[in-house]
Amino acid sequence: SRLAQPVADRMRALCRVHGAVSPALAGIESFTERLIGTLERHLAAGSAAGGGPQPYLLGGVPCRADFALYGPLWAHLYRDPHSRAMFDGAPHVVRWFERLHGHAADAAFTQLAARDATAAPASTSPDSASGSAAKFLPDDEVPETLDPLFRALFDEQWPFLQLACAAVDEHAAAHPDAARTPRAFGYA
């Protein structure tokens, strides 16, 4: 439509800035599939102490890490009809989305997988200290099932961070009086 086209054009132009260009797409999709699979295995494994699916990354309540992963996965992939199929084999991730999005506790959403008693904690409120489902894992445990997730994120992001730091250092050396750095490096 005439109204949507300018927005679509701006979004397409951002793909280049974010590195989502044809030569990189296969790698981006492969990494995303591995990330979703690793997250699915973690959420399905549950805690060693409690058994059953793990409602959130670190126990029975969400933490900042849940939302840090949820935001881009939900907004950029799950809501997009083209990439939603990446989640077909990840029912625990979909339930996790629903819990984090608040649908699991919303009476208006009666047909969600997160309503399955085995998939959702009894309470997601941090104020509810009665029931182990509403707590972080004991002794601030970070489950070993998250190690592959950390490794995948580190392996994927560290080379980029090194290049970004080098670009900032190069810019600072070339422009010692500059008060700011450009929003992006390497683009004309």
N, CA, C and O of each residue as an XYZ file, in Angstrom:
752
protein
N       0.834     -1.180      0.000
C       0.000      0.000      0.000
C       0.878      1.242      0.000
O       2.060      1.191      0.340
N       0.286      2.335     -0.381
C       1.007      3.601     -0.497
C       1.526      4.075      0.858
O       2.596      4.680      0.924
N       0.798      3.817      1.929
C       1.216      4.263      3.263
C       2.317      3.380      3.847
O       3.204      3.870      4.545
N       2.261      2.097      3.566
C       3.226      1.166      4.148
C       4.558      1.169      3.407
O       5.583      0.848      4.008
N       4.577      1.516      2.141
C       5.794      1.421      1.336
C       6.959      2.239      1.889
O       8.070      1.711      1.944
N       6.777      3.492      2.300
C       7.921      4.239      2.856
C       8.508      3.580      4.107
O       9.725      3.579      4.293
N       7.663      3.028      4.950
C       8.142      2.344      6.152
C       8.916      1.091      5.754
O       9.992      0.826      6.289
N       8.370      0.326      4.822
C       9.046     -0.894      4.360
C      10.399     -0.558      3.736
O      11.375     -1.277      3.950
N      10.465      0.528      2.967
C      11.731      0.936      2.352
C      12.769      1.307      3.413
O      13.938      0.939      3.292
N      12.350      2.028      4.443
C      13.285      2.390      5.524
C      13.774      1.140      6.254
O      14.957      1.033      6.579
N      12.874      0.202      6.511
C      13.270     -1.023      7.211
C      14.247     -1.833      6.354
O      15.213     -2.385      6.880
N      14.007     -1.909      5.050
C      14.898     -2.633      4.151
C      16.282     -1.984      4.145
O      17.294     -2.685      4.117
N      16.333     -0.673      4.170
C      17.611      0.034      4.181
C      18.391     -0.264      5.467
O      19.622     -0.282      5.452
N      17.695     -0.494      6.560
C      18.367     -0.804      7.828
C      19.030     -2.175      7.807
O      19.961     -2.422      8.574
N      18.569     -3.057      6.950
C      19.169     -4.394      6.879
C      20.675     -4.299      6.646
O      21.444     -5.021      7.280
N      21.103     -3.418      5.743
C      22.522     -3.262      5.444
C      23.288     -2.773      6.673
O      24.365     -3.281      6.984
N      22.733     -1.797      7.357
C      23.391     -1.256      8.545
C      23.551     -2.327      9.614
O      24.560     -2.360     10.319
N      22.557     -3.203      9.737
C      22.597     -4.250     10.758
C      23.299     -5.519     10.286
O      23.378     -6.496     11.031
N      23.807     -5.513      9.059
C      24.549     -6.665      8.561
C      23.691     -7.775      7.991
O      24.204     -8.852      7.688
N      22.405     -7.542      7.837
C      21.505     -8.565      7.295
C      21.479     -8.437      5.775
O      20.473     -8.034      5.192
N      22.593     -8.783      5.148
C      22.725     -8.732      3.699
C      22.857    -10.158      3.165
O      23.204    -11.068      3.917
N      22.590    -10.357      1.900
C      22.532    -11.701      1.309
C      23.683    -12.621      1.696
O      23.428    -13.761      2.082
N      24.949    -12.180      1.612
C      26.033    -13.105      1.964
C      25.983    -13.578      3.421
O      26.514    -14.642      3.739
N      25.361    -12.814      4.294
C      25.340    -13.153      5.722
C      24.082    -13.904      6.144
O      24.042    -14.448      7.248
N      23.057    -13.949      5.300
C      21.769    -14.499      5.719
C      21.845    -15.960      6.153
O      21.230    -16.331      7.153
N      22.581    -16.792      5.429
C      22.672    -18.211      5.805
C      23.299    -18.354      7.191
O      22.846    -19.168      7.996
N      24.331    -17.574      7.470
C      24.971    -17.624      8.784
C      24.062    -17.115      9.884
O      24.027    -17.676     10.979
N      23.325    -16.051      9.593
C      22.383    -15.502     10.577
C      21.307    -16.526     10.899
O      20.982    -16.745     12.066
N      20.751    -17.156      9.860
C      19.702    -18.159     10.080
C      20.238    -19.369     10.828
O      19.568    -19.890     11.720
N      21.435    -19.822     10.478
C      22.033    -20.971     11.161
C      22.265    -20.665     12.639
O      21.945    -21.485     13.500
N      22.819    -19.486     12.938
C      23.043    -19.096     14.324
C      21.719    -19.023     15.077
O      21.622    -19.501     16.207
N      20.704    -18.430     14.460
C      19.403    -18.282     15.110
C      18.788    -19.638     15.402
O      18.230    -19.841     16.481
N      18.878    -20.559     14.472
C      18.342    -21.907     14.703
C      19.068    -22.597     15.854
O      18.440    -23.262     16.677
N      20.400    -22.438     15.912
C      21.160    -23.024     17.034
C      20.754    -22.377     18.349
O      20.590    -23.067     19.355
N      20.590    -21.064     18.351
C      20.191    -20.344     19.561
C      18.822    -20.820     20.051
O      18.647    -21.089     21.239
N      17.857    -20.923     19.142
C      16.517    -21.382     19.513
C      16.574    -22.809     20.024
O      15.918    -23.134     21.013
N      17.349    -23.672     19.366
C      17.480    -25.064     19.810
C      18.101    -25.176     21.190
O      17.653    -25.974     22.013
N      19.131    -24.382     21.447
C      19.787    -24.384     22.758
C      18.825    -23.890     23.834
O      18.750    -24.464     24.920
N      18.100    -22.836     23.527
C      17.111    -22.308     24.471
C      16.004    -23.329     24.726
O      15.565    -23.491     25.865
N      15.555    -24.010     23.689
C      14.526    -25.046     23.828
C      15.012    -26.166     24.756
O      14.277    -26.603     25.641
N      16.242    -26.625     24.553
C      16.777    -27.708     25.403
C      16.876    -27.260     26.855
O      16.567    -28.032     27.764
N      17.303    -26.024     27.082
C      17.402    -25.522     28.459
C      16.025    -25.457     29.121
O      15.843    -25.950     30.234
N      15.069    -24.852     28.438
C      13.738    -24.696     29.029
C      13.055    -26.046     29.222
O      12.294    -26.220     30.174
N      13.314    -26.996     28.340
C      12.713    -28.325     28.451
C      13.357    -29.145     29.564
O      12.697    -29.986     30.174
N      14.645    -28.908     29.834
C      15.379    -29.718     30.810
C      14.910    -29.473     32.233
O      14.866    -30.408     33.033
N      14.563    -28.247     32.566
C      14.151    -27.945     33.933
C      15.324    -27.926     34.879
O      16.467    -28.162     34.486
N      15.032    -27.649     36.105
C      16.094    -27.602     37.107
C      16.358    -28.993     37.653
O      15.463    -29.838     37.692
N      17.575    -29.221     38.068
C      17.941    -30.520     38.627
C      17.147    -30.804     39.894
O      16.784    -31.951     40.157
N      16.874    -29.762     40.682
C      16.170    -29.935     41.952
C      14.673    -30.157     41.755
O      14.079    -31.021     42.400
N      14.062    -29.373     40.860
C      12.611    -29.395     40.746
C      12.067    -30.292     39.653
O      10.902    -30.685     39.712
N      12.874    -30.628     38.653
C      12.366    -31.392     37.536
C      11.315    -30.608     36.774
O      10.988    -29.481     37.147
N      10.795    -31.180     35.730
C       9.792    -30.491     34.934
C      10.412    -29.360     34.143
O      11.558    -28.982     34.387
N       9.667    -28.820     33.204
C      10.219    -27.737     32.393
C      10.613    -26.529     33.233
O      10.014    -26.248     34.271
N      11.620    -25.833     32.764
C      12.116    -24.626     33.426
C      11.265    -23.460     32.915
O      11.298    -23.177     31.718
N      10.504    -22.772     33.778
C       9.652    -21.691     33.278
C      10.431    -20.500     32.734
O      10.003    -19.868     31.769
N      11.575    -20.189     33.348
C      12.391    -19.054     32.926
C      13.853    -19.472     32.952
O      14.159    -20.587     33.373
N      14.746    -18.625     32.523
C      16.154    -18.999     32.411
C      16.763    -19.415     33.738
O      17.533    -20.374     33.790
N      16.430    -18.703     34.819
C      17.079    -18.969     36.105
C      16.097    -19.390     37.195
O      16.357    -19.169     38.377
N      14.985    -19.987     36.816
C      14.056    -20.490     37.820
C      12.620    -20.154     37.527
O      12.187    -20.145     36.375
N      11.880    -19.875     38.592
C      10.444    -19.683     38.502
C       9.997    -18.258     38.285
O       8.797    -18.001     38.188
N      10.929    -17.319     38.206
C      10.589    -15.921     37.931
C      11.498    -15.419     36.808
O      12.634    -15.874     36.679
N      11.005    -14.492     36.005
C      11.857    -13.969     34.938
C      12.924    -13.029     35.484
O      12.741    -12.387     36.518
N      14.032    -12.963     34.773
C      15.113    -12.041     35.120
C      15.446    -11.207     33.879
O      14.837    -11.383     32.824
N      16.395    -10.320     34.012
C      16.759     -9.458     32.883
C      17.220    -10.272     31.678
O      16.953     -9.892     30.538
N      17.903    -11.377     31.915
C      18.379    -12.203     30.801
C      17.212    -12.753     29.988
O      17.298    -12.845     28.763
N      16.113    -13.123     30.667
C      14.936    -13.595     29.937
C      14.475    -12.531     28.948
O      14.236    -12.825     27.777
N      14.354    -11.299     29.423
C      13.846    -10.238     28.567
C      14.862     -9.827     27.505
O      14.476     -9.415     26.411
N      16.163     -9.934     27.815
C      17.188     -9.601     26.827
C      17.136    -10.557     25.638
O      17.344    -10.139     24.499
N      16.863    -11.820     25.889
C      16.730    -12.787     24.798
C      15.355    -12.717     24.150
O      15.228    -12.795     22.928
N      14.344    -12.571     24.966
C      12.962    -12.549     24.483
C      12.708    -11.411     23.500
O      12.099    -11.623     22.452
N      13.168    -10.212     23.830
C      12.865     -9.026     23.025
C      13.159     -9.198     21.550
O      12.246     -9.079     20.733
N      14.405     -9.474     21.175
C      14.688     -9.603     19.748
C      14.087    -10.862     19.117
O      13.649    -10.829     17.967
N      14.063    -11.968     19.864
C      13.476    -13.182     19.296
C      11.990    -12.995     19.003
O      11.505    -13.386     17.941
N      11.279    -12.399     19.943
C       9.836    -12.168     19.775
C       9.581    -11.132     18.684
O       8.825    -11.381     17.745
N      10.214     -9.974     18.816
C       9.899     -8.854     17.936
C      10.360     -9.066     16.500
O       9.646     -8.713     15.561
N      11.544     -9.639     16.320
C      12.105     -9.721     14.977
C      11.895    -11.058     14.296
O      12.010    -11.147     13.074
N      11.592    -12.099     15.054
C      11.474    -13.418     14.440
C      10.100    -14.063     14.632
O       9.465    -14.465     13.657
N       9.641    -14.161     15.866
C       8.403    -14.896     16.113
C       7.189    -14.185     15.535
O       6.279    -14.844     15.033
N       7.152    -12.874     15.592
C       6.006    -12.122     15.059
C       6.025    -12.057     13.534
O       5.008    -11.738     12.917
N       7.161    -12.354     12.925
C       7.291    -12.310     11.468
C       6.827    -13.645     10.875
O       7.410    -14.687     11.177
N       5.793    -13.625     10.040
C       5.293    -14.885      9.470
C       6.364    -15.658      8.701
O       6.319    -16.887      8.648
N       7.323    -14.954      8.108
C       8.373    -15.627      7.335
C       9.302    -16.457      8.227
O       9.702    -17.557      7.846
N       9.643    -15.945      9.398
C      10.602    -16.642     10.254
C       9.950    -17.405     11.408
O      10.650    -18.095     12.150
N       8.660    -17.303     11.574
C       7.992    -17.991     12.687
C       8.211    -19.502     12.634
O       8.242    -20.159     13.675
N       8.361    -20.053     11.441
C       8.568    -21.501     11.308
C       9.819    -21.974     12.043
O       9.934    -23.159     12.359
N      10.767    -21.062     12.324
C      11.968    -21.450     13.071
C      11.610    -21.966     14.468
O      12.418    -22.640     15.106
N      10.404    -21.650     14.942
C       9.990    -22.031     16.293
C       9.079    -23.258     16.304
O       8.583    -23.650     17.360
N       8.855    -23.865     15.138
C       7.953    -25.015     15.069
C       8.397    -26.160     15.977
O       7.557    -26.838     16.568
N       9.688    -26.379     16.094
C      10.200    -27.454     16.940
C      10.620    -26.993     18.318
O      11.402    -27.671     18.986
N      10.114    -25.852     18.754
C      10.529    -25.282     20.040
C       9.323    -24.894     20.891
O       9.136    -23.713     21.184
N       8.492    -25.876     21.298
C       7.295    -25.535     22.070
C       7.587    -24.896     23.426
O       6.799    -24.078     23.900
N       8.698    -25.252     24.054
C       9.028    -24.644     25.346
C       9.416    -23.180     25.183
O       9.142    -22.361     26.060
N      10.050    -22.850     24.064
C      10.387    -21.450     23.785
C       9.104    -20.655     23.554
O       8.976    -19.533     24.043
N       8.160    -21.225     22.819
C       6.892    -20.535     22.564
C       6.144    -20.311     23.876
O       5.596    -19.230     24.092
N       6.111    -21.306     24.750
C       5.462    -21.136     26.056
C       6.168    -20.056     26.881
O       5.524    -19.267     27.572
N       7.485    -20.035     26.798
C       8.292    -19.018     27.488
C       7.920    -17.632     26.973
O       7.737    -16.707     27.764
N       7.806    -17.477     25.642
C       7.345    -16.206     25.067
C       6.013    -15.800     25.681
O       5.839    -14.663     26.120
N       5.082    -16.736     25.707
C       3.734    -16.435     26.196
C       3.752    -16.013     27.659
O       3.034    -15.093     28.052
N       4.577    -16.686     28.471
C       4.676    -16.289     29.881
C       5.287    -14.895     30.011
O       4.784    -14.061     30.764
N       6.371    -14.646     29.277
C       7.034    -13.346     29.363
C       6.164    -12.231     28.804
O       6.217    -11.097     29.280
N       5.383    -12.547     27.817
C       4.515    -11.539     27.205
C       3.311    -11.241     28.097
O       2.584    -10.276     27.859
N       3.102    -12.065     29.119
C       2.000    -11.846     30.044
C       0.730    -12.568     29.673
O      -0.256    -12.504     30.407
N       0.733    -13.254     28.549
C      -0.471    -13.951     28.116
C      -0.832    -15.127     29.011
O      -2.005    -15.486     29.112
N       0.149    -15.728     29.657
C      -0.134    -16.898     30.491
C      -1.041    -16.560     31.659
O      -1.778    -17.417     32.147
N      -0.989    -15.309     32.111
C      -1.802    -14.903     33.254
C      -3.015    -14.067     32.846
O      -3.776    -13.612     33.700
N      -3.192    -13.866     31.539
C      -4.266    -13.015     31.044
C      -5.465    -13.870     30.652
O      -5.364    -14.700     29.748
N      -6.587    -13.680     31.317
C      -7.785    -14.481     31.064
C      -8.306    -14.347     29.640
O      -9.055    -15.208     29.177
N      -7.926    -13.289     28.941
C      -8.379    -13.104     27.567
C      -7.731    -14.108     26.614
O      -8.238    -14.339     25.517
N      -6.612    -14.703     27.031
C      -5.893    -15.657     26.187
C      -6.079    -17.063     26.759
O      -5.219    -17.565     27.483
N      -7.192    -17.683     26.433
C      -7.515    -18.978     27.031
C      -6.952    -20.158     26.259
O      -6.921    -21.262     26.802
N      -6.514    -19.987     25.045
C      -6.075    -21.106     24.215
C      -4.566    -21.182     24.034
O      -4.103    -21.669     23.003
N      -3.801    -20.725     24.984
C      -2.356    -20.718     24.841
C      -1.728    -21.969     25.452
O      -2.226    -22.527     26.430
N      -0.624    -22.389     24.845
C       0.108    -23.537     25.377
C       0.609    -23.285     26.790
O       0.734    -24.224     27.576
N       0.896    -22.035     27.126
C       1.413    -21.711     28.456
C       0.396    -21.985     29.552
O       0.758    -22.035     30.727
N      -0.872    -22.163     29.190
C      -1.894    -22.474     30.193
C      -1.805    -23.923     30.655
O      -2.444    -24.300     31.638
N      -1.023    -24.734     29.960
C      -0.799    -26.110     30.360
C      -0.121    -26.078     31.739
O       0.903    -25.417     31.913
N      -0.679    -26.774     32.688
C      -0.185    -26.723     34.073
C       1.267    -27.159     34.172
O       1.976    -26.708     35.071
N       1.732    -28.024     33.276
C       3.125    -28.468     33.356
C       4.078    -27.457     32.759
O       5.288    -27.564     32.955
N       3.559    -26.472     32.029
C       4.434    -25.524     31.356
C       4.567    -24.198     32.094
O       5.556    -23.489     31.907
N       3.604    -23.856     32.918
C       3.639    -22.551     33.576
C       3.765    -22.710     35.078
O       3.172    -23.624     35.650
N       4.523    -21.840     35.729
C       4.624    -21.908     37.180
C       3.311    -21.509     37.836
O       2.475    -20.839     37.230
N       3.145    -21.926     39.072
C       1.919    -21.594     39.804
C       1.763    -20.094     39.945
O       0.651    -19.568     39.895
N       2.873    -19.414     40.120
C       2.835    -17.961     40.234
C       4.077    -17.405     39.583
O       5.159    -17.975     39.723
N       3.943    -16.315     38.881
C       5.121    -15.678     38.298
C       5.466    -14.409     39.047
O       6.317    -13.638     38.602
N       4.824    -14.182     40.170
C       5.074    -12.973     40.933
C       6.239    -13.173     41.894
O       6.231    -14.122     42.677
N       7.247    -12.289     41.850
C       8.352    -12.405     42.788
C       7.896    -12.224     44.231
O       8.595    -12.642     45.154
N       6.713    -11.597     44.443
C       6.214    -11.394     45.801
C       5.677    -12.682     46.407
O       5.529    -12.789     47.625
N       5.391    -13.646     45.567
C       4.830    -14.904     46.054
C       5.961    -15.838     46.438
O       6.473    -16.568     45.589
N       6.352    -15.829     47.670
C       7.468    -16.652     48.117
C       7.020    -18.029     48.547
O       7.856    -18.851     48.922
N       5.730    -18.309     48.506
C       5.242    -19.623     48.901
C       5.531    -20.605     47.797
O       5.226    -19.876     46.852
N       5.798    -21.418     47.397
C       6.002    -22.284     46.259
C       7.314    -22.016     45.574
O       7.649    -20.869     45.276
N       8.059    -23.071     45.322
C       9.384    -22.917     44.738
C       9.315    -22.417     43.304
O      10.316    -21.936     42.773
N       8.149    -22.519     42.663
C       8.042    -22.093     41.274
C       8.262    -20.599     41.120
O       8.633    -20.139     40.040
N       8.042    -19.837     42.176
C       8.141    -18.378     42.074
C       9.461    -17.853     42.616
O       9.509    -16.748     43.158
N      10.527    -18.622     42.481
C      11.827    -18.207     43.001
C      12.909    -18.462     41.967
O      12.736    -19.243     41.032
N      14.037    -17.777     42.164
C      15.209    -18.097     41.374
C      15.766    -19.427     41.873
O      15.392    -19.906     42.943
N      16.647    -20.006     41.100
C      17.253    -21.267     41.490
C      18.067    -21.076     42.770
O      18.583    -19.986     43.015
N      18.186    -22.123     43.586
C      18.910    -21.994     44.862
C      20.378    -21.613     44.646
O      20.996    -21.981     43.647
N      20.909    -20.874     45.603
C      22.323    -20.477     45.616
C      22.738    -19.744     44.343
O      23.890    -19.840     43.918
N      21.803    -19.013     43.731
C      22.086    -18.281     42.488
C      22.676    -19.187     41.408
O      23.544    -18.772     40.641
N      22.199    -20.410     41.362
C      22.669    -21.390     40.377
C      22.444    -20.871     38.959
O      21.403    -20.295     38.643
N      23.439    -21.089     38.125
C      23.288    -20.876     36.685
C      23.414    -22.261     36.070
O      24.505    -22.829     36.041
N      22.315    -22.804     35.581
C      22.321    -24.186     35.088
C      23.332    -24.415     33.969
O      23.547    -23.542     33.128
N      23.943    -25.584     33.968
C      24.900    -25.942     32.923
C      24.233    -25.965     31.551
O      24.908    -25.825     30.531
N      22.928    -26.138     31.520
C      22.227    -26.149     30.233
C      22.280    -24.784     29.544
O      21.952    -24.678     28.362
N      22.688    -23.741     30.269
C      22.858    -22.422     29.656
C      24.266    -22.231     29.080
O      24.491    -21.298     28.308
N      25.222    -23.108     29.447
C      26.586    -22.970     28.939
C      26.639    -22.924     27.410
O      27.337    -22.069     26.865
N      25.935    -23.804     26.697
C      25.977    -23.705     25.225
C      25.395    -22.388     24.699
O      25.831    -21.885     23.664
N      24.438    -21.848     25.395
C      23.863    -20.564     24.997
C      24.900    -19.451     25.152
O      25.087    -18.634     24.250
N      25.572    -19.429     26.308
C      26.615    -18.426     26.535
C      27.731    -18.563     25.500
O      28.199    -17.569     24.946
N      28.150    -19.798     25.245
C      29.232    -20.050     24.296
C      28.825    -19.577     22.899
O      29.617    -18.929     22.215
N      27.613    -19.891     22.473
C      27.148    -19.490     21.137
C      27.110    -17.965     21.016
O      27.545    -17.410     20.007
N      26.593    -17.293     22.035
C      26.528    -15.831     21.998
C      27.928    -15.220     21.988
O      28.198    -14.282     21.237
N      28.804    -15.752     22.819
C      30.170    -15.230     22.890
C      30.891    -15.462     21.565
O      31.503    -14.541     21.025
N      30.823    -16.688     21.036
C      31.504    -17.002     19.778
C      31.008    -16.127     18.631
O      31.786    -15.733     17.763
N      29.727    -15.829     18.632
C      29.132    -15.022     17.562
C      29.450    -13.538     17.727
O      29.717    -12.853     16.739
N      29.425    -13.038     18.945
C      29.540    -11.599     19.170
C      30.964    -11.091     19.394
O      31.264     -9.941     19.072
N      31.847    -11.932     19.943
C      33.177    -11.444     20.296
C      33.945    -10.896     19.102
O      34.523     -9.816     19.226
N      33.990    -11.565     17.955
C      34.720    -10.978     16.815
C      34.159     -9.604     16.407
O      34.920     -8.693     16.083
N      32.842     -9.466     16.424
C      32.227     -8.179     16.095
C      32.629     -7.111     17.106
O      32.959     -5.986     16.731
N      32.602     -7.468     18.393
C      32.975     -6.499     19.428
C      34.431     -6.072     19.282
O      34.752     -4.901     19.487
N      35.314     -6.999     18.933
C      36.715     -6.649     18.717
C      36.853     -5.667     17.551
O      37.590     -4.686     17.647
N      36.140     -5.934     16.445
C      36.185     -5.039     15.291
C      35.601     -3.665     15.629
O      36.133     -2.636     15.211
N      34.507     -3.661     16.388
C      33.883     -2.391     16.772
C      34.828     -1.572     17.645
O      34.956     -0.362     17.458
N      35.486     -2.225     18.592
C      36.444     -1.510     19.455
C      37.599     -0.957     18.624
O      38.034      0.174     18.843
N      38.096     -1.742     17.676
C      39.188     -1.277     16.818
C      38.728     -0.080     15.979
O      39.490      0.870     15.797
N      37.496     -0.114     15.466
C      36.977      1.002     14.663
C      36.842      2.262     15.508
O      37.155      3.357     15.042
N      36.376      2.116     16.752
C      36.258      3.278     17.646
C      37.643      3.830     17.956
O      37.845      5.044     17.937
N      38.596      2.950     18.242
C      39.964      3.402     18.525
C      40.564      4.126     17.321
O      41.215      5.159     17.478
N      40.348      3.589     16.127
C      40.869      4.204     14.897
C      40.230      5.577     14.681
O      40.911      6.539     14.324
N      38.925      5.657     14.898
C      38.224      6.931     14.743
C      38.745      7.954     15.768
O      38.978      9.113     15.426
N      38.921      7.528     16.997
C      39.402      8.439     18.051
C      40.805      8.941     17.738
O      41.120     10.105     17.985
N      41.650      8.065     17.194
C      43.009      8.483     16.844
C      42.993      9.475     15.676
O      43.775     10.425     15.652
N      42.103      9.248     14.714
C      42.032     10.120     13.542
C      41.287     11.422     13.825
O      41.473     12.407     13.111
N      40.452     11.436     14.856
C      39.643     12.621     15.188
C      39.747     12.913     16.688
O      38.766     12.757     17.415
N      40.922     13.333     17.153
C      41.119     13.507     18.600
C      40.211     14.561     19.235
O      39.974     14.516     20.442
N      39.706     15.496     18.453
C      38.849     16.545     19.005
C      37.358     16.218     18.894
O      36.519     17.007     19.328
N      37.031     15.081     18.325
C      35.614     14.724     18.134
C      34.957     14.437     19.478
O      35.522     13.746     20.325
N      33.777     14.969     19.657
C      33.034     14.754     20.899
C      32.209     13.465     20.834
O      31.824     12.917     21.867
N      31.940     12.987     19.620
C      31.103     11.793     19.452
C      31.693     10.894     18.369
O      32.513     11.320     17.556
N      31.260      9.664     18.382
C      31.610      8.746     17.298
C      30.391      8.613     16.380
O      29.261      8.869     16.794
N      30.635      8.211     15.135
C      29.497      7.998     14.230
C      28.617      6.842     14.712
O      29.077      5.979     15.460
N      27.362      6.826     14.285
C      26.442      5.738     14.656
C      26.886      4.407     14.072
O      26.673      3.360     14.684
N      27.505      4.434     12.891
C      27.968      3.209     12.243
C      29.325      3.459     11.619
O      29.622      4.568     11.177
N      30.139      2.428     11.587
C      31.462      2.511     10.961
C      31.456      1.636      9.714
O      30.788      0.603      9.668
N      32.212      2.065      8.702
C      32.382      1.234      7.523
C      31.325      1.417      6.454
O      31.323      0.680      5.467
N      30.429      2.372      6.616
C      29.411      2.611      5.604
C      29.573      4.027      5.071
O      29.838      4.967      5.821
N      29.408      4.157      3.766
C      29.541      5.496      3.146
C      28.307      6.325      3.400
O      28.233      7.473      2.960
